[in-house]
Amino acid sequence: MKTRILIIEDEEKFARFVEMELTYEGYEVSKAHHGRIGLEMAESGDYDLVLLDVMLPGLSGMEVLRRLRRTSPVPVIMLTARDSVMDKVAGLDSGADDYITKPFAIEELLARIRTVLRKAPALRPEGQVLRSGPVELDVASRRVSVEGTPIELTKREFDLLQFLLENKGIVLSRETILEKVWGYDFEGETNAVDVYVRFLRGKIDEVFDIKLISTIRGVGYVIRDE
Ligand code: CA
């Protein structure tokens, strides 16, 4: 299987150049030109390594990294525009594995990629596990357990729980949840989200006597880590 690299970089010409070089080296490359989209792609668990630009539209590189680290240990190399000590320190503090200052020689980037990949544990075979307190959700095997006890969820309940766990700490509106979990073209009851949150609480919160999903009145729902 080819090693998959995601480039999150808004300078399209530069991203294309890096893509070309990496493809030539035998890597499988995907690109995102926007912070938010890049974050979503990086969180998918489909990549072995992420090249992340610091200056991005939508979400800054630092913010992408901070959010990504809540759910994913995927190796990240930050691309900093200037030789700024602050960026490096902040990046490494936020969980970047390495950084490289633009402009750089492609050979230097390749060397850093090889080093970071060598140090990184194999990510994909084990799959991504999302957690909150005693709740564990295995993305690949679609299994959920609470305090080690497996629980049965329907497809929709699972997708909803996964989305809430992926965005742990972020208050999500009903509209956002509908859009992401049910799809943009959903045309049913708008209280579907409330109904499914109730299902999840019935299977998790009530059975295990925990408070997993919090209601934010007038806004939506959030899973907070206690
Ligand atoms: Ca940029």
PDB file of C-alpha atoms and ligand atoms in Angstrom:
ATOM      1  CA  MET A   1       0.000   0.000   0.000  1.00  0.00           C
ATOM      2  CA  LYS A   2       1.271   3.454  -0.886  1.00  0.00           C
ATOM      3  CA  THR A   3       1.958   5.978   1.834  1.00  0.00           C
ATOM      4  CA  ARG A   4      -0.706   8.660   1.715  1.00  0.00           C
ATOM      5  CA  ILE A   5       0.121  12.304   2.307  1.00  0.00           C
ATOM      6  CA  LEU A   6      -2.315  15.187   2.672  1.00  0.00           C
ATOM      7  CA  ILE A   7      -1.146  18.713   1.792  1.00  0.00           C
ATOM      8  CA  ILE A   8      -3.141  21.521   3.411  1.00  0.00           C
ATOM      9  CA  GLU A   9      -1.879  24.639   1.666  1.00  0.00           C
ATOM     10  CA  ASP A  10      -3.769  27.535   0.096  1.00  0.00           C
ATOM     11  CA  GLU A  11      -1.042  28.553  -2.366  1.00  0.00           C
ATOM     12  CA  GLU A  12      -2.234  26.287  -5.138  1.00  0.00           C
ATOM     13  CA  LYS A  13       0.823  26.534  -7.360  1.00  0.00           C
ATOM     14  CA  PHE A  14       3.091  25.657  -4.493  1.00  0.00           C
ATOM     15  CA  ALA A  15       0.796  22.795  -3.404  1.00  0.00           C
ATOM     16  CA  ARG A  16       0.804  21.431  -6.957  1.00  0.00           C
ATOM     17  CA  PHE A  17       4.581  21.564  -7.096  1.00  0.00           C
ATOM     18  CA  VAL A  18       4.914  19.653  -3.826  1.00  0.00           C
ATOM     19  CA  GLU A  19       2.263  17.184  -4.984  1.00  0.00           C
ATOM     20  CA  MET A  20       4.176  16.532  -8.206  1.00  0.00           C
ATOM     21  CA  GLU A  21       7.445  15.929  -6.389  1.00  0.00           C
ATOM     22  CA  LEU A  22       5.874  13.655  -3.784  1.00  0.00           C
ATOM     23  CA  THR A  23       3.960  11.700  -6.429  1.00  0.00           C
ATOM     24  CA  TYR A  24       7.234  11.235  -8.293  1.00  0.00           C
ATOM     25  CA  GLU A  25       8.721   9.810  -5.104  1.00  0.00           C
ATOM     26  CA  GLY A  26       5.921   7.227  -4.962  1.00  0.00           C
ATOM     27  CA  TYR A  27       3.602   8.816  -2.419  1.00  0.00           C
ATOM     28  CA  GLU A  28      -0.148   9.077  -2.922  1.00  0.00           C
ATOM     29  CA  VAL A  29      -1.034  12.739  -2.490  1.00  0.00           C
ATOM     30  CA  SER A  30      -4.244  14.661  -1.765  1.00  0.00           C
ATOM     31  CA  LYS A  31      -4.601  18.412  -1.417  1.00  0.00           C
ATOM     32  CA  ALA A  32      -6.822  20.838   0.482  1.00  0.00           C
ATOM     33  CA  HIS A  33      -6.631  24.597  -0.009  1.00  0.00           C
ATOM     34  CA  HIS A  34      -8.782  25.552   2.953  1.00  0.00           C
ATOM     35  CA  GLY A  35      -8.212  25.048   6.689  1.00  0.00           C
ATOM     36  CA  ARG A  36     -11.634  23.703   7.521  1.00  0.00           C
ATOM     37  CA  ILE A  37     -11.753  21.269   4.602  1.00  0.00           C
ATOM     38  CA  GLY A  38      -8.190  20.205   5.315  1.00  0.00           C
ATOM     39  CA  LEU A  39      -9.102  19.457   8.927  1.00  0.00           C
ATOM     40  CA  GLU A  40     -12.047  17.304   7.868  1.00  0.00           C
ATOM     41  CA  MET A  41      -9.865  15.356   5.451  1.00  0.00           C
ATOM     42  CA  ALA A  42      -7.061  14.937   7.991  1.00  0.00           C
ATOM     43  CA  GLU A  43      -9.542  13.668  10.594  1.00  0.00           C
ATOM     44  CA  SER A  44     -10.815  10.979   8.248  1.00  0.00           C
ATOM     45  CA  GLY A  45      -7.894   8.772   9.230  1.00  0.00           C
ATOM     46  CA  ASP A  46      -7.100   8.165   5.571  1.00  0.00           C
ATOM     47  CA  TYR A  47      -3.617   9.692   5.659  1.00  0.00           C
ATOM     48  CA  ASP A  48      -0.244   8.608   6.956  1.00  0.00           C
ATOM     49  CA  LEU A  49       1.134  12.128   7.168  1.00  0.00           C
ATOM     50  CA  VAL A  50      -0.113  15.710   6.876  1.00  0.00           C
ATOM     51  CA  LEU A  51       1.821  18.711   5.539  1.00  0.00           C
ATOM     52  CA  LEU A  52       0.149  21.700   7.131  1.00  0.00           C
ATOM     53  CA  ASP A  53       0.704  25.327   6.154  1.00  0.00           C
ATOM     54  CA  VAL A  54       0.509  27.833   9.019  1.00  0.00           C
ATOM     55  CA  MET A  55      -1.198  30.655   7.098  1.00  0.00           C
ATOM     56  CA  LEU A  56      -4.519  29.319   5.799  1.00  0.00           C
ATOM     57  CA  PRO A  57      -7.946  30.749   5.074  1.00  0.00           C
ATOM     58  CA  GLY A  58     -10.878  29.425   7.108  1.00  0.00           C
ATOM     59  CA  LEU A  59      -8.923  27.976   9.999  1.00  0.00           C
ATOM     60  CA  SER A  60      -5.285  28.792  10.671  1.00  0.00           C
ATOM     61  CA  GLY A  61      -2.782  25.968  10.541  1.00  0.00           C
ATOM     62  CA  MET A  62      -2.322  26.162  14.318  1.00  0.00           C
ATOM     63  CA  GLU A  63      -6.061  25.841  14.865  1.00  0.00           C
ATOM     64  CA  VAL A  64      -6.280  22.920  12.430  1.00  0.00           C
ATOM     65  CA  LEU A  65      -3.481  21.210  14.333  1.00  0.00           C
ATOM     66  CA  ARG A  66      -5.041  21.899  17.729  1.00  0.00           C
ATOM     67  CA  ARG A  67      -8.386  20.422  16.671  1.00  0.00           C
ATOM     68  CA  LEU A  68      -6.821  17.520  14.805  1.00  0.00           C
ATOM     69  CA  ARG A  69      -4.878  16.477  17.907  1.00  0.00           C
ATOM     70  CA  ARG A  70      -8.105  15.942  19.840  1.00  0.00           C
ATOM     71  CA  THR A  71      -8.887  12.916  17.731  1.00  0.00           C
ATOM     72  CA  SER A  72      -5.867  11.960  15.668  1.00  0.00           C
ATOM     73  CA  PRO A  73      -2.208  11.136  16.193  1.00  0.00           C
ATOM     74  CA  VAL A  74      -1.425  11.406  12.454  1.00  0.00           C
ATOM     75  CA  PRO A  75       2.100  12.822  11.972  1.00  0.00           C
ATOM     76  CA  VAL A  76       2.092  16.512  11.011  1.00  0.00           C
ATOM     77  CA  ILE A  77       4.868  18.589   9.473  1.00  0.00           C
ATOM     78  CA  MET A  78       4.140  22.317   9.671  1.00  0.00           C
ATOM     79  CA  LEU A  79       5.097  24.557   6.754  1.00  0.00           C
ATOM     80  CA  THR A  80       6.011  27.950   8.169  1.00  0.00           C
ATOM     81  CA  ALA A  81       6.280  30.928   5.855  1.00  0.00           C
ATOM     82  CA  ARG A  82       9.027  32.657   7.762  1.00  0.00           C
ATOM     83  CA  ASP A  83      11.763  31.507  10.024  1.00  0.00           C
ATOM     84  CA  SER A  84       9.781  32.408  13.088  1.00  0.00           C
ATOM     85  CA  VAL A  85      10.815  30.884  16.387  1.00  0.00           C
ATOM     86  CA  MET A  86       7.321  31.588  17.743  1.00  0.00           C
ATOM     87  CA  ASP A  87       5.634  29.517  15.032  1.00  0.00           C
ATOM     88  CA  LYS A  88       7.988  26.629  15.624  1.00  0.00           C
ATOM     89  CA  VAL A  89       7.551  26.625  19.365  1.00  0.00           C
ATOM     90  CA  ALA A  90       3.772  27.001  19.100  1.00  0.00           C
ATOM     91  CA  GLY A  91       3.607  24.285  16.443  1.00  0.00           C
ATOM     92  CA  LEU A  92       5.670  21.779  18.361  1.00  0.00           C
ATOM     93  CA  ASP A  93       3.752  22.624  21.548  1.00  0.00           C
ATOM     94  CA  SER A  94       0.473  21.944  19.747  1.00  0.00           C
ATOM     95  CA  GLY A  95       1.645  18.529  18.693  1.00  0.00           C
ATOM     96  CA  ALA A  96       3.399  19.002  15.353  1.00  0.00           C
ATOM     97  CA  ASP A  97       6.019  16.343  14.680  1.00  0.00           C
ATOM     98  CA  ASP A  98       8.324  18.640  12.746  1.00  0.00           C
ATOM     99  CA  TYR A  99       8.340  21.895  10.828  1.00  0.00           C
ATOM    100  CA  ILE A 100      10.033  23.196   7.733  1.00  0.00           C
ATOM    101  CA  THR A 101      10.500  26.815   6.728  1.00  0.00           C
ATOM    102  CA  LYS A 102       9.463  28.006   3.281  1.00  0.00           C
ATOM    103  CA  PRO A 103      11.129  28.257   0.867  1.00  0.00           C
ATOM    104  CA  PHE A 104      12.784  24.867   1.229  1.00  0.00           C
ATOM    105  CA  ALA A 105      14.621  22.447  -1.011  1.00  0.00           C
ATOM    106  CA  ILE A 106      12.380  19.521  -1.910  1.00  0.00           C
ATOM    107  CA  GLU A 107      15.151  17.120  -0.790  1.00  0.00           C
ATOM    108  CA  GLU A 108      14.941  18.570   2.694  1.00  0.00           C
ATOM    109  CA  LEU A 109      11.179  18.041   2.795  1.00  0.00           C
ATOM    110  CA  LEU A 110      11.585  14.454   1.573  1.00  0.00           C
ATOM    111  CA  ALA A 111      14.186  13.763   4.252  1.00  0.00           C
ATOM    112  CA  ARG A 112      11.921  15.144   6.955  1.00  0.00           C
ATOM    113  CA  ILE A 113       8.957  13.137   5.699  1.00  0.00           C
ATOM    114  CA  ARG A 114      11.015   9.943   5.810  1.00  0.00           C
ATOM    115  CA  THR A 115      12.219  10.702   9.344  1.00  0.00           C
ATOM    116  CA  VAL A 116       8.754  11.500  10.672  1.00  0.00           C
ATOM    117  CA  LEU A 117       7.221   8.415   9.029  1.00  0.00           C
ATOM    118  CA  ARG A 118       9.954   6.208  10.451  1.00  0.00           C
ATOM    119  CA  LYS A 119       9.218   7.413  13.966  1.00  0.00           C
ATOM    120  CA  ALA A 120       5.429   7.248  13.615  1.00  0.00           C
ATOM    121  CA  PRO A 121       3.530   4.143  14.660  1.00  0.00           C
ATOM    122  CA  ALA A 122       1.541   2.470  11.898  1.00  0.00           C
ATOM    123  CA  LEU A 123      -1.782   4.278  12.059  1.00  0.00           C
ATOM    124  CA  ARG A 124      -4.158   2.704   9.638  1.00  0.00           C
ATOM    125  CA  PRO A 125      -4.181  -0.990  10.586  1.00  0.00           C
ATOM    126  CA  GLU A 126      -5.334  -0.246  14.126  1.00  0.00           C
ATOM    127  CA  GLY A 127      -7.911   2.278  13.072  1.00  0.00           C
ATOM    128  CA  GLN A 128      -8.922   5.417  14.812  1.00  0.00           C
ATOM    129  CA  VAL A 129     -10.531   5.287  18.242  1.00  0.00           C
ATOM    130  CA  LEU A 130     -12.490   8.274  19.555  1.00  0.00           C
ATOM    131  CA  ARG A 131     -12.951   8.597  23.294  1.00  0.00           C
ATOM    132  CA  SER A 132     -14.793  10.557  25.899  1.00  0.00           C
ATOM    133  CA  GLY A 133     -14.499   9.370  29.464  1.00  0.00           C
ATOM    134  CA  PRO A 134     -15.566   5.701  29.532  1.00  0.00           C
ATOM    135  CA  VAL A 135     -16.987   5.864  25.973  1.00  0.00           C
ATOM    136  CA  GLU A 136     -14.894   4.452  23.131  1.00  0.00           C
ATOM    137  CA  LEU A 137     -15.821   4.482  19.462  1.00  0.00           C
ATOM    138  CA  ASP A 138     -13.725   2.534  16.955  1.00  0.00           C
ATOM    139  CA  VAL A 139     -14.193   4.210  13.586  1.00  0.00           C
ATOM    140  CA  ALA A 140     -12.982   1.356  11.399  1.00  0.00           C
ATOM    141  CA  SER A 141     -14.792  -1.535  13.065  1.00  0.00           C
ATOM    142  CA  ARG A 142     -17.792   0.668  13.942  1.00  0.00           C
ATOM    143  CA  ARG A 143     -17.837  -0.622  17.506  1.00  0.00           C
ATOM    144  CA  VAL A 144     -18.821   1.371  20.542  1.00  0.00           C
ATOM    145  CA  SER A 145     -18.194   0.434  24.142  1.00  0.00           C
ATOM    146  CA  VAL A 146     -18.823   2.079  27.489  1.00  0.00           C
ATOM    147  CA  GLU A 147     -16.638   1.034  30.420  1.00  0.00           C
ATOM    148  CA  GLY A 148     -15.513  -1.797  28.171  1.00  0.00           C
ATOM    149  CA  THR A 149     -19.064  -3.070  27.619  1.00  0.00           C
ATOM    150  CA  PRO A 150     -20.037  -3.195  23.917  1.00  0.00           C
ATOM    151  CA  ILE A 151     -23.261  -1.401  23.047  1.00  0.00           C
ATOM    152  CA  GLU A 152     -25.463  -1.773  19.982  1.00  0.00           C
ATOM    153  CA  LEU A 153     -26.165   1.358  17.965  1.00  0.00           C
ATOM    154  CA  THR A 154     -28.066   1.824  14.721  1.00  0.00           C
ATOM    155  CA  LYS A 155     -26.143   3.286  11.789  1.00  0.00           C
ATOM    156  CA  ARG A 156     -27.573   6.757  12.389  1.00  0.00           C
ATOM    157  CA  GLU A 157     -26.909   6.656  16.119  1.00  0.00           C
ATOM    158  CA  PHE A 158     -23.333   5.600  15.430  1.00  0.00           C
ATOM    159  CA  ASP A 159     -22.793   8.365  12.849  1.00  0.00           C
ATOM    160  CA  LEU A 160     -24.217  10.966  15.218  1.00  0.00           C
ATOM    161  CA  LEU A 161     -22.047   9.801  18.115  1.00  0.00           C
ATOM    162  CA  GLN A 162     -18.965   9.748  15.870  1.00  0.00           C
ATOM    163  CA  PHE A 163     -19.625  13.301  14.673  1.00  0.00           C
ATOM    164  CA  LEU A 164     -20.092  14.579  18.232  1.00  0.00           C
ATOM    165  CA  LEU A 165     -16.898  12.821  19.393  1.00  0.00           C
ATOM    166  CA  GLU A 166     -14.910  14.119  16.423  1.00  0.00           C
ATOM    167  CA  ASN A 167     -15.916  17.628  17.449  1.00  0.00           C
ATOM    168  CA  LYS A 168     -15.477  17.147  21.171  1.00  0.00           C
ATOM    169  CA  GLY A 169     -15.649  20.456  23.030  1.00  0.00           C
ATOM    170  CA  ILE A 170     -17.361  22.243  20.140  1.00  0.00           C
ATOM    171  CA  VAL A 171     -21.027  23.161  20.501  1.00  0.00           C
ATOM    172  CA  LEU A 172     -22.778  21.926  17.353  1.00  0.00           C
ATOM    173  CA  SER A 173     -26.049  23.400  16.143  1.00  0.00           C
ATOM    174  CA  ARG A 174     -28.904  21.137  15.079  1.00  0.00           C
ATOM    175  CA  GLU A 175     -28.468  22.474  11.542  1.00  0.00           C
ATOM    176  CA  THR A 176     -24.791  21.546  11.430  1.00  0.00           C
ATOM    177  CA  ILE A 177     -25.502  18.081  12.803  1.00  0.00           C
ATOM    178  CA  LEU A 178     -28.332  17.525  10.303  1.00  0.00           C
ATOM    179  CA  GLU A 179     -26.095  18.643   7.470  1.00  0.00           C
ATOM    180  CA  LYS A 180     -23.138  16.469   8.434  1.00  0.00           C
ATOM    181  CA  VAL A 181     -24.858  13.354   9.751  1.00  0.00           C
ATOM    182  CA  TRP A 182     -28.064  13.256   7.700  1.00  0.00           C
ATOM    183  CA  GLY A 183     -26.742  14.999   4.598  1.00  0.00           C
ATOM    184  CA  TYR A 184     -27.460  18.338   2.957  1.00  0.00           C
ATOM    185  CA  ASP A 185     -30.582  17.146   1.193  1.00  0.00           C
ATOM    186  CA  PHE A 186     -32.321  15.866   4.299  1.00  0.00           C
ATOM    187  CA  GLU A 187     -35.988  16.803   4.180  1.00  0.00           C
ATOM    188  CA  GLY A 188     -37.615  15.345   7.220  1.00  0.00           C
ATOM    189  CA  GLU A 189     -38.490  16.371  10.708  1.00  0.00           C
ATOM    190  CA  THR A 190     -36.077  19.026  11.939  1.00  0.00           C
ATOM    191  CA  ASN A 191     -36.290  17.538  15.409  1.00  0.00           C
ATOM    192  CA  ALA A 192     -34.600  14.354  14.142  1.00  0.00           C
ATOM    193  CA  VAL A 193     -31.418  15.418  15.940  1.00  0.00           C
ATOM    194  CA  ASP A 194     -33.216  15.728  19.280  1.00  0.00           C
ATOM    195  CA  VAL A 195     -34.845  12.353  18.768  1.00  0.00           C
ATOM    196  CA  TYR A 196     -31.523  10.648  18.059  1.00  0.00           C
ATOM    197  CA  VAL A 197     -29.744  12.378  20.935  1.00  0.00           C
ATOM    198  CA  ARG A 198     -32.513  10.956  23.118  1.00  0.00           C
ATOM    199  CA  PHE A 199     -31.879   7.466  21.675  1.00  0.00           C
ATOM    200  CA  LEU A 200     -28.161   7.772  22.450  1.00  0.00           C
ATOM    201  CA  ARG A 201     -28.834   8.980  25.974  1.00  0.00           C
ATOM    202  CA  GLY A 202     -31.211   6.073  26.471  1.00  0.00           C
ATOM    203  CA  LYS A 203     -28.506   3.597  25.457  1.00  0.00           C
ATOM    204  CA  ILE A 204     -25.511   5.285  27.087  1.00  0.00           C
ATOM    205  CA  ASP A 205     -26.177   8.005  29.673  1.00  0.00           C
ATOM    206  CA  GLU A 206     -29.100   6.288  31.345  1.00  0.00           C
ATOM    207  CA  VAL A 207     -27.667   2.786  31.321  1.00  0.00           C
ATOM    208  CA  PHE A 208     -24.221   3.752  32.591  1.00  0.00           C
ATOM    209  CA  ASP A 209     -25.319   6.723  34.669  1.00  0.00           C
ATOM    210  CA  ILE A 210     -22.975   9.190  32.961  1.00  0.00           C
ATOM    211  CA  LYS A 211     -23.465  12.546  31.279  1.00  0.00           C
ATOM    212  CA  LEU A 212     -22.067  12.178  27.776  1.00  0.00           C
ATOM    213  CA  ILE A 213     -24.018  14.612  25.621  1.00  0.00           C
ATOM    214  CA  SER A 214     -24.819  18.077  26.988  1.00  0.00           C
ATOM    215  CA  THR A 215     -27.686  20.189  25.676  1.00  0.00           C
ATOM    216  CA  ILE A 216     -26.846  23.839  25.076  1.00  0.00           C
ATOM    217  CA  ARG A 217     -30.231  25.481  25.240  1.00  0.00           C
ATOM    218  CA  GLY A 218     -31.192  27.325  22.082  1.00  0.00           C
ATOM    219  CA  VAL A 219     -27.977  26.247  20.327  1.00  0.00           C
ATOM    220  CA  GLY A 220     -27.437  22.523  20.095  1.00  0.00           C
ATOM    221  CA  TYR A 221     -25.328  19.759  21.591  1.00  0.00           C
ATOM    222  CA  VAL A 222     -21.777  19.110  22.722  1.00  0.00           C
ATOM    223  CA  ILE A 223     -19.699  16.321  24.199  1.00  0.00           C
ATOM    224  CA  ARG A 224     -17.338  17.770  26.748  1.00  0.00           C
ATOM    225  CA  ASP A 225     -14.514  15.910  28.384  1.00  0.00           C
ATOM    226  CA  GLU A 226     -15.062  16.039  32.087  1.00  0.00           C
TER     227      GLU A 226
HETATM  228 CA    CA B   1      -0.550  29.894   3.062  1.00  0.00          CA
END
